mmCIF file of C-alpha atoms and ligand atoms in Angstrom:
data_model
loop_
_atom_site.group_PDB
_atom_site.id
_atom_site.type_symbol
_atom_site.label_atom_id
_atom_site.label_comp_id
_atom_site.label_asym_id
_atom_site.label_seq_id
_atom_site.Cartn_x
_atom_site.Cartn_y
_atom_site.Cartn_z
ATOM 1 C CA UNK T 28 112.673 79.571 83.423
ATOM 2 C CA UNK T 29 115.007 76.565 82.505
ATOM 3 C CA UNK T 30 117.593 74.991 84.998
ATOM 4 C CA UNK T 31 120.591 75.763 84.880
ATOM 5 C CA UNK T 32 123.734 77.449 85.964
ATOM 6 C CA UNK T 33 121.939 81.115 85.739
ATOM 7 C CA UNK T 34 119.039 79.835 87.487
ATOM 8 C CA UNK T 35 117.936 83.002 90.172
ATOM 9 C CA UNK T 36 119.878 85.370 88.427
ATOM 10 C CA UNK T 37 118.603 88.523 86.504
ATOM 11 C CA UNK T 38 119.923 89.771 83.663
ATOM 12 C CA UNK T 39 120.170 92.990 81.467
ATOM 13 C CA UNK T 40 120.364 93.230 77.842
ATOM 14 C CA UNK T 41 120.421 95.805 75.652
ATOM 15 C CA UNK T 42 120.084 95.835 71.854
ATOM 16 C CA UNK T 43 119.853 97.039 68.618
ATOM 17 C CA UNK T 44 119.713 100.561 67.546
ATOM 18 C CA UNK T 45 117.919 103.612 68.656
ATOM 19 C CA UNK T 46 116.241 106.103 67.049
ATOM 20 C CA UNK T 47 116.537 109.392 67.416
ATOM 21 C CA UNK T 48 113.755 111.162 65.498
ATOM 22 C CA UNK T 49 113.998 114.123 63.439
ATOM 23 C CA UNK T 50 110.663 114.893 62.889
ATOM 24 C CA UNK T 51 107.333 113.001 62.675
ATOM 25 C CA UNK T 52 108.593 110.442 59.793
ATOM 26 C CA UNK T 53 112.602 110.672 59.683
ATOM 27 C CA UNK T 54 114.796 109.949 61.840
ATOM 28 C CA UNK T 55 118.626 109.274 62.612
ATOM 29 C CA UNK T 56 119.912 105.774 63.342
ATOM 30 C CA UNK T 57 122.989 103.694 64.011
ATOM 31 C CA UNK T 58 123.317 100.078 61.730
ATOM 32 C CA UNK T 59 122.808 97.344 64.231
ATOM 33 C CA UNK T 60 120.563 94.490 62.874
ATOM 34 C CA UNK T 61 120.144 93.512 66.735
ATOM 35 C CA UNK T 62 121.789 89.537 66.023
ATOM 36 C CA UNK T 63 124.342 89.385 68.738
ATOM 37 C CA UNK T 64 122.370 91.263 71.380
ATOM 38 C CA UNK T 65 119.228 88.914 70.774
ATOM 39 C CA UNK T 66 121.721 85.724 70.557
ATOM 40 C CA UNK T 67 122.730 86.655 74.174
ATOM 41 C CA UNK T 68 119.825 87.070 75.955
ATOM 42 C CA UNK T 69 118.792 83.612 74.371
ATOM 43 C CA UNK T 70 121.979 82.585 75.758
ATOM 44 C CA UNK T 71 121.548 83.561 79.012
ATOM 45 C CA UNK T 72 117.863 82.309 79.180
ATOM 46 C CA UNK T 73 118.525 79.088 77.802
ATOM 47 C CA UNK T 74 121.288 79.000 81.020
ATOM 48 C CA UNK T 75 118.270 79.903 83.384
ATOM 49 C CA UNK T 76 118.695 83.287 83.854
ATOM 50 C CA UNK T 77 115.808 85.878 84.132
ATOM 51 C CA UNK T 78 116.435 88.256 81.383
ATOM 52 C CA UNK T 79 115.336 91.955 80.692
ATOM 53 C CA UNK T 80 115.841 92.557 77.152
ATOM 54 C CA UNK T 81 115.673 96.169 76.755
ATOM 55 C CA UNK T 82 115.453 97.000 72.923
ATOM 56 C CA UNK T 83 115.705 99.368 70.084
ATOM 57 C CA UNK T 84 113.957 98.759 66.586
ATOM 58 C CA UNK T 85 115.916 95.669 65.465
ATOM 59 C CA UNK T 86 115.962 93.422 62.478
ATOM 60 C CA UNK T 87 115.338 89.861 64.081
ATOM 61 C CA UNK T 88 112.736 89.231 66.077
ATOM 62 C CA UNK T 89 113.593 88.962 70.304
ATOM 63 C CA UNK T 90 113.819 85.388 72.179
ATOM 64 C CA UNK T 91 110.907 83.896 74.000
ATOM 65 C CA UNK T 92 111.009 83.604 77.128
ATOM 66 C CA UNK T 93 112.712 87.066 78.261
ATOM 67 C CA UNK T 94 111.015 90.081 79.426
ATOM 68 C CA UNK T 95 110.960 92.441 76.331
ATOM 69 C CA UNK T 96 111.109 95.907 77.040
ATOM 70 C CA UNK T 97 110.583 98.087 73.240
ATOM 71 C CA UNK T 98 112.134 101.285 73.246
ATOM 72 C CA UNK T 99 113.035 104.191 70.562
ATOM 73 C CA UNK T 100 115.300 106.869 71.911
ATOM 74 C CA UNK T 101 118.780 106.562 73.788
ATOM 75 C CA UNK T 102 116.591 108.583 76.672
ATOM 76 C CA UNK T 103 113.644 105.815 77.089
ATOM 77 C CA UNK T 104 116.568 102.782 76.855
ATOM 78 C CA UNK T 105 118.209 104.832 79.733
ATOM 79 C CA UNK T 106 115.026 105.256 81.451
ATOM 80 C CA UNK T 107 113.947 101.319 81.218
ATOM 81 C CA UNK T 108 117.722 100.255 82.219
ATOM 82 C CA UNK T 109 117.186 102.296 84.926
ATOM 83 C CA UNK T 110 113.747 100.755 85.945
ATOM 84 C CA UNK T 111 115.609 97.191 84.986
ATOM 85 C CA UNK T 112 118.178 97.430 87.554
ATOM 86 C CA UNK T 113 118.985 95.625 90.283
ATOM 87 C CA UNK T 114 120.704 93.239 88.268
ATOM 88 C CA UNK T 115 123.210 90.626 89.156
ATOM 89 C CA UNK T 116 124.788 91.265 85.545
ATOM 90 C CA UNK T 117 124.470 93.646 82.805
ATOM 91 C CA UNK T 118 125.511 93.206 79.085
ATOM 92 C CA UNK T 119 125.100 96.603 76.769
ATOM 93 C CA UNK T 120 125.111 95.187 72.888
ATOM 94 C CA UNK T 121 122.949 98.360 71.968
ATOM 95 C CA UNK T 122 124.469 100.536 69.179
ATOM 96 C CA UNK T 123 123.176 103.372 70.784
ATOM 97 C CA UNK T 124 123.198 106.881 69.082
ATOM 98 C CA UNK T 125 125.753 108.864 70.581
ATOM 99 C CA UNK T 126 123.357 112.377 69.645
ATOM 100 C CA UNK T 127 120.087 113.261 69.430
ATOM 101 C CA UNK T 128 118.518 116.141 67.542
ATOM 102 C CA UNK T 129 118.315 118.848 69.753
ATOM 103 C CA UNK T 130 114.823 120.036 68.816
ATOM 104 C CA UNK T 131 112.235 117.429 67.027
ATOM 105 C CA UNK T 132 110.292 119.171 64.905
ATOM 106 C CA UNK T 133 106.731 118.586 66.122
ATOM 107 C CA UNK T 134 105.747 118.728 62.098
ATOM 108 C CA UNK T 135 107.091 117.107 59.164
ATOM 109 C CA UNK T 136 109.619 119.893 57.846
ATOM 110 C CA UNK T 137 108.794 120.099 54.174
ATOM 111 C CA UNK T 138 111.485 120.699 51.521
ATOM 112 C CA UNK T 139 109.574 123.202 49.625
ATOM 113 C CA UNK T 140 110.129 125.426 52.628
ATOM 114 C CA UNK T 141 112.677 127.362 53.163
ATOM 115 C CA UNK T 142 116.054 125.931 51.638
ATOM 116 C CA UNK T 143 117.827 122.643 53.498
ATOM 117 C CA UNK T 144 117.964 122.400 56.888
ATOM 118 C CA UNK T 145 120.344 122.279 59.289
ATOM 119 C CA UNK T 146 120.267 120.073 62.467
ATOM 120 C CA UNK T 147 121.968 120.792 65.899
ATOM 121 C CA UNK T 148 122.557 117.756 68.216
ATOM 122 C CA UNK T 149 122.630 117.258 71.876
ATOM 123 C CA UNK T 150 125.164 114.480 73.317
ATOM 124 C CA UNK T 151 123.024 111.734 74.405
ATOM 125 C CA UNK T 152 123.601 109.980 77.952
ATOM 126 C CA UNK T 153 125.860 107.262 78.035
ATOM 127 C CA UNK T 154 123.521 104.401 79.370
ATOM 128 C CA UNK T 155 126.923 101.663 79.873
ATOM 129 C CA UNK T 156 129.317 103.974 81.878
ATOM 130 C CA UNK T 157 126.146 105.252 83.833
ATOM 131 C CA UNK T 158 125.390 101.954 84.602
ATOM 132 C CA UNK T 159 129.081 101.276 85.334
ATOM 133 C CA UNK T 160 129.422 104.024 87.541
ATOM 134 C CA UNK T 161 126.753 103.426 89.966
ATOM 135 C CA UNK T 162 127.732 103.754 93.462
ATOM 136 C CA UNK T 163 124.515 102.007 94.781
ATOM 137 C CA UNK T 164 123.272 99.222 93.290
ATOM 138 C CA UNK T 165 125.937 98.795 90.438
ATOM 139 C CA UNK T 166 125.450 95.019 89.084
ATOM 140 C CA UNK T 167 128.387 92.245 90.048
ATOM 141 C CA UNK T 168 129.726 92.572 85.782
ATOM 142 C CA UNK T 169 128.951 94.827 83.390
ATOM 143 C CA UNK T 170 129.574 94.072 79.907
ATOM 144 C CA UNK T 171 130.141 96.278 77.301
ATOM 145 C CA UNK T 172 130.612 96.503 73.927
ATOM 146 C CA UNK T 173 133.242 98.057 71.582
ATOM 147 C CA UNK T 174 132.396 97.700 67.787
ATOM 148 C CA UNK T 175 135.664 99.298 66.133
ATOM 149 C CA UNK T 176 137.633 99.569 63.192
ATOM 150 C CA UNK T 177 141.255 100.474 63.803
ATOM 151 C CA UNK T 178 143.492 99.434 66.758
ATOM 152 C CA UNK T 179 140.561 97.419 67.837
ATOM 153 C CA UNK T 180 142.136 96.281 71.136
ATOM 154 C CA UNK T 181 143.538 99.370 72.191
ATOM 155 C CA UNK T 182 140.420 101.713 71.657
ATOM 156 C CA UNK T 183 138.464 98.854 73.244
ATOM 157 C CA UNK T 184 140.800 98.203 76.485
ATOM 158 C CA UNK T 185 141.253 102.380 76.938
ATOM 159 C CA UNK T 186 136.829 102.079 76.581
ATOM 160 C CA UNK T 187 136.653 99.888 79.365
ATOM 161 C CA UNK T 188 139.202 102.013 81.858
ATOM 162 C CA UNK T 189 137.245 105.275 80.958
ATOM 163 C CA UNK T 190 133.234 103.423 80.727
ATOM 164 C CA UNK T 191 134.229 101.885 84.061
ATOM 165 C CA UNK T 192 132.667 98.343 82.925
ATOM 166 C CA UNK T 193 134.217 95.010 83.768
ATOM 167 C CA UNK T 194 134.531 93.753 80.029
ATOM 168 C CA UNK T 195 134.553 94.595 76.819
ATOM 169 C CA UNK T 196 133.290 92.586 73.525
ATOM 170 C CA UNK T 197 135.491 94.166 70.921
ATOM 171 C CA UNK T 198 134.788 93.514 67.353
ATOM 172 C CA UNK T 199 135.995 94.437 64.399
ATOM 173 C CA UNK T 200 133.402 96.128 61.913
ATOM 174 C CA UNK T 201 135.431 97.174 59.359
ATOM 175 C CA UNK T 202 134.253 97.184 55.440
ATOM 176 C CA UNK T 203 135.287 93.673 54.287
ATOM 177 C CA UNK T 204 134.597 91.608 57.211
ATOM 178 C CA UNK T 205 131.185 91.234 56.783
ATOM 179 C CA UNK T 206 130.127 91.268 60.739
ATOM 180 C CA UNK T 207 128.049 93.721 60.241
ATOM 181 C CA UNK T 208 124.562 92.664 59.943
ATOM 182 C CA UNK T 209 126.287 89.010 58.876
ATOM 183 C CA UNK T 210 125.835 85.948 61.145
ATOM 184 C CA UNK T 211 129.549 85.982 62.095
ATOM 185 C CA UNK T 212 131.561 87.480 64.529
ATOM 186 C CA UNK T 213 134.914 87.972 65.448
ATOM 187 C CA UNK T 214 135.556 89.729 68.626
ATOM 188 C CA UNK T 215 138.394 90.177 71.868
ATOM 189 C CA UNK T 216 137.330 89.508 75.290
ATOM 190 C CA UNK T 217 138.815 92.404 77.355
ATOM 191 C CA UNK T 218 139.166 91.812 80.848
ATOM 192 C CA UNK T 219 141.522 92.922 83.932
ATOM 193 C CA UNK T 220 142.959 89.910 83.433
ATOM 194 C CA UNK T 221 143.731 90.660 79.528
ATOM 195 C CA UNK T 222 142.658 90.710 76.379
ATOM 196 C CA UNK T 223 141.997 87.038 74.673
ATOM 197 C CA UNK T 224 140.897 86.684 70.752
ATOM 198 C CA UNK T 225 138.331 84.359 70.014
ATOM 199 C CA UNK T 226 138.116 82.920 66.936
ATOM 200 C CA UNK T 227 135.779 83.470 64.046
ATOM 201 C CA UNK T 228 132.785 82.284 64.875
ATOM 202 C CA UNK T 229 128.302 82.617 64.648
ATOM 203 C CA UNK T 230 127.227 85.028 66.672
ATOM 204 C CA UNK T 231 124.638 81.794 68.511
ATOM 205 C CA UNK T 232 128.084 80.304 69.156
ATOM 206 C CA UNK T 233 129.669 83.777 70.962
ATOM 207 C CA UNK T 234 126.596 84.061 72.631
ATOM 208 C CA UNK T 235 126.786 80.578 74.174
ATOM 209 C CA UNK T 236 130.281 81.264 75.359
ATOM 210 C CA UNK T 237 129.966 84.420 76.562
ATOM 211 C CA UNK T 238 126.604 83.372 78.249
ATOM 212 C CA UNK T 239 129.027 80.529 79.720
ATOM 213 C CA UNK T 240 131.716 83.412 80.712
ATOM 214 C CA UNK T 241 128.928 85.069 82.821
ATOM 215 C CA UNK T 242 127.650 82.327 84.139
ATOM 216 C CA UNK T 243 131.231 80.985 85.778
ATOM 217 C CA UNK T 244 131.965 84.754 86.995
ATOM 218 C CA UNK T 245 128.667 84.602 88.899
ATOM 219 C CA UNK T 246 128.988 81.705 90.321
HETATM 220 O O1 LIG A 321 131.414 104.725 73.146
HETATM 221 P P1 LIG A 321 130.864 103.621 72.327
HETATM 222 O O2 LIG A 321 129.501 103.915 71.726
HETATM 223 O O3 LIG A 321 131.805 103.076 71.302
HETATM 224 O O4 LIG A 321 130.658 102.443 73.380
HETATM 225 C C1 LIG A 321 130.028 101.253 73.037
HETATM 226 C C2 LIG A 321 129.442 100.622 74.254
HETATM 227 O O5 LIG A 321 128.755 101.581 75.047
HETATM 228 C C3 LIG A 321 128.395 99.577 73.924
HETATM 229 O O6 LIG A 321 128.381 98.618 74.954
HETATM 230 C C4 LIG A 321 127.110 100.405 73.901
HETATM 231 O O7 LIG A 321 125.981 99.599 74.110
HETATM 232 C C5 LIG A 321 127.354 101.354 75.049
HETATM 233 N N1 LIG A 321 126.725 102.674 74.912
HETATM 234 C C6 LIG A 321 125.692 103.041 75.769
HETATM 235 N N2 LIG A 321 125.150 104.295 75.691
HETATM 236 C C7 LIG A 321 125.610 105.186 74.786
HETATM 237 C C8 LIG A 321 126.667 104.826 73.917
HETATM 238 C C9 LIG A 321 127.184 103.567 73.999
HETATM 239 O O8 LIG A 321 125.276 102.219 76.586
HETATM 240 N N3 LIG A 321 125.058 106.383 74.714
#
């Protein structure tokens, strides 16, 4: 662990997508390439934190130097955020499925059976107001974010009343702006104190101030 202003702190991370399987080979997904959650937690190390970095199947790599935890499901994320905590802070950059399919099919379910199929879902837990809703043991901030594409601030600010988190990253994924998957991002801090728009910028360089963020509210 590096010196620094995070030094003999622990922090969570979440990140990328999950999975939510189907059957043995398919599977339903949200798009999350995994950049900005990954940028953070190098963020936060390279500040001296101690970071669990708790992660779906992404598209980059994770950091050294953090304690990688490699999960599928919204369920086992849950589960190792849960085994992660006591935290001093908590950032959730997961896109994490909102439903599962009820019932995986323990076989592959073959097309030349029986017509299409039809899938029933089951509402998956929500890992960020969970987290934020602790009464023992909640972490000092909770981050969350709010990837949106109309009324960005509003949805996001009315998010953080009703997840019960601290802040809220709001971007704005909408067709055009090329965040998604792109090395750019262009989000809203929400806070009690407000919402403030940050400019375009890499997602290393909104991970190095929101790294900086945390850091100052800890301290
Ligand atoms: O409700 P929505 O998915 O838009 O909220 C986004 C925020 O909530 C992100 O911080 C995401 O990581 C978190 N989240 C979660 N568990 C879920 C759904 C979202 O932690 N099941």
């Amino acid at each position: 662990l590096v010196d620094g202003p995070l030094k003999g702190k622990r922090v969570l991370v979440t990140s990328g997508p999950t999975h939510e399987p189907i059957d043995p080979v398919r599977y339903i997904a949200n798009r999350s390439s995994g950049a900005q959650g990954t940028a953070i937690a190098r963020a936060l190390s390279a500040l001296g934190a101690e970071v669990v970095f708790v992660t779906g199947p992404a598209d980059v790599p994770p950091p050294n130097g953090v304690q990688v935890v490699r999960i599928e499901t919204a369920q086992q994320m849950l589960d190792a955020v849960q085994s992660a905590v006591p935290v001093d802070a908590a950032v959730f950059a997961a896109a994490v499925a909102d439903w599962r399919v009820a019932k995986e099919s323990a076989s592959k379910m073959k097309k030349d059976k029986g017509g299409i199929p039809k899938l029933d879902f089951a509402e998956n837990p929500d890992i960020l107001a969970t987290i934020s809703q602790l009464q023992e043991g909640r972490p000092a901030l909770v981050v969350g974010f709010a990837a949106e594409t109309d009324d960005v601030v509003e949805n996001a600010a009315a998010k953080r009343q009703r997840k019960g988190c601290d802040w809220i990253v709001a971007n704005d994924v909408s067709a055009g702006t090329g965040i998604m998957g792109g090395a750019e991002n262009d989000i809203t801090l929400i806070t009690n104190e407000g919402a403030e728009d940050w400019p375009r910028m890499a997602k290393d360089q909104v991970a190095a101030r929101l790294a900086d963020r945390i850091a100052k509210a800890l301290a």
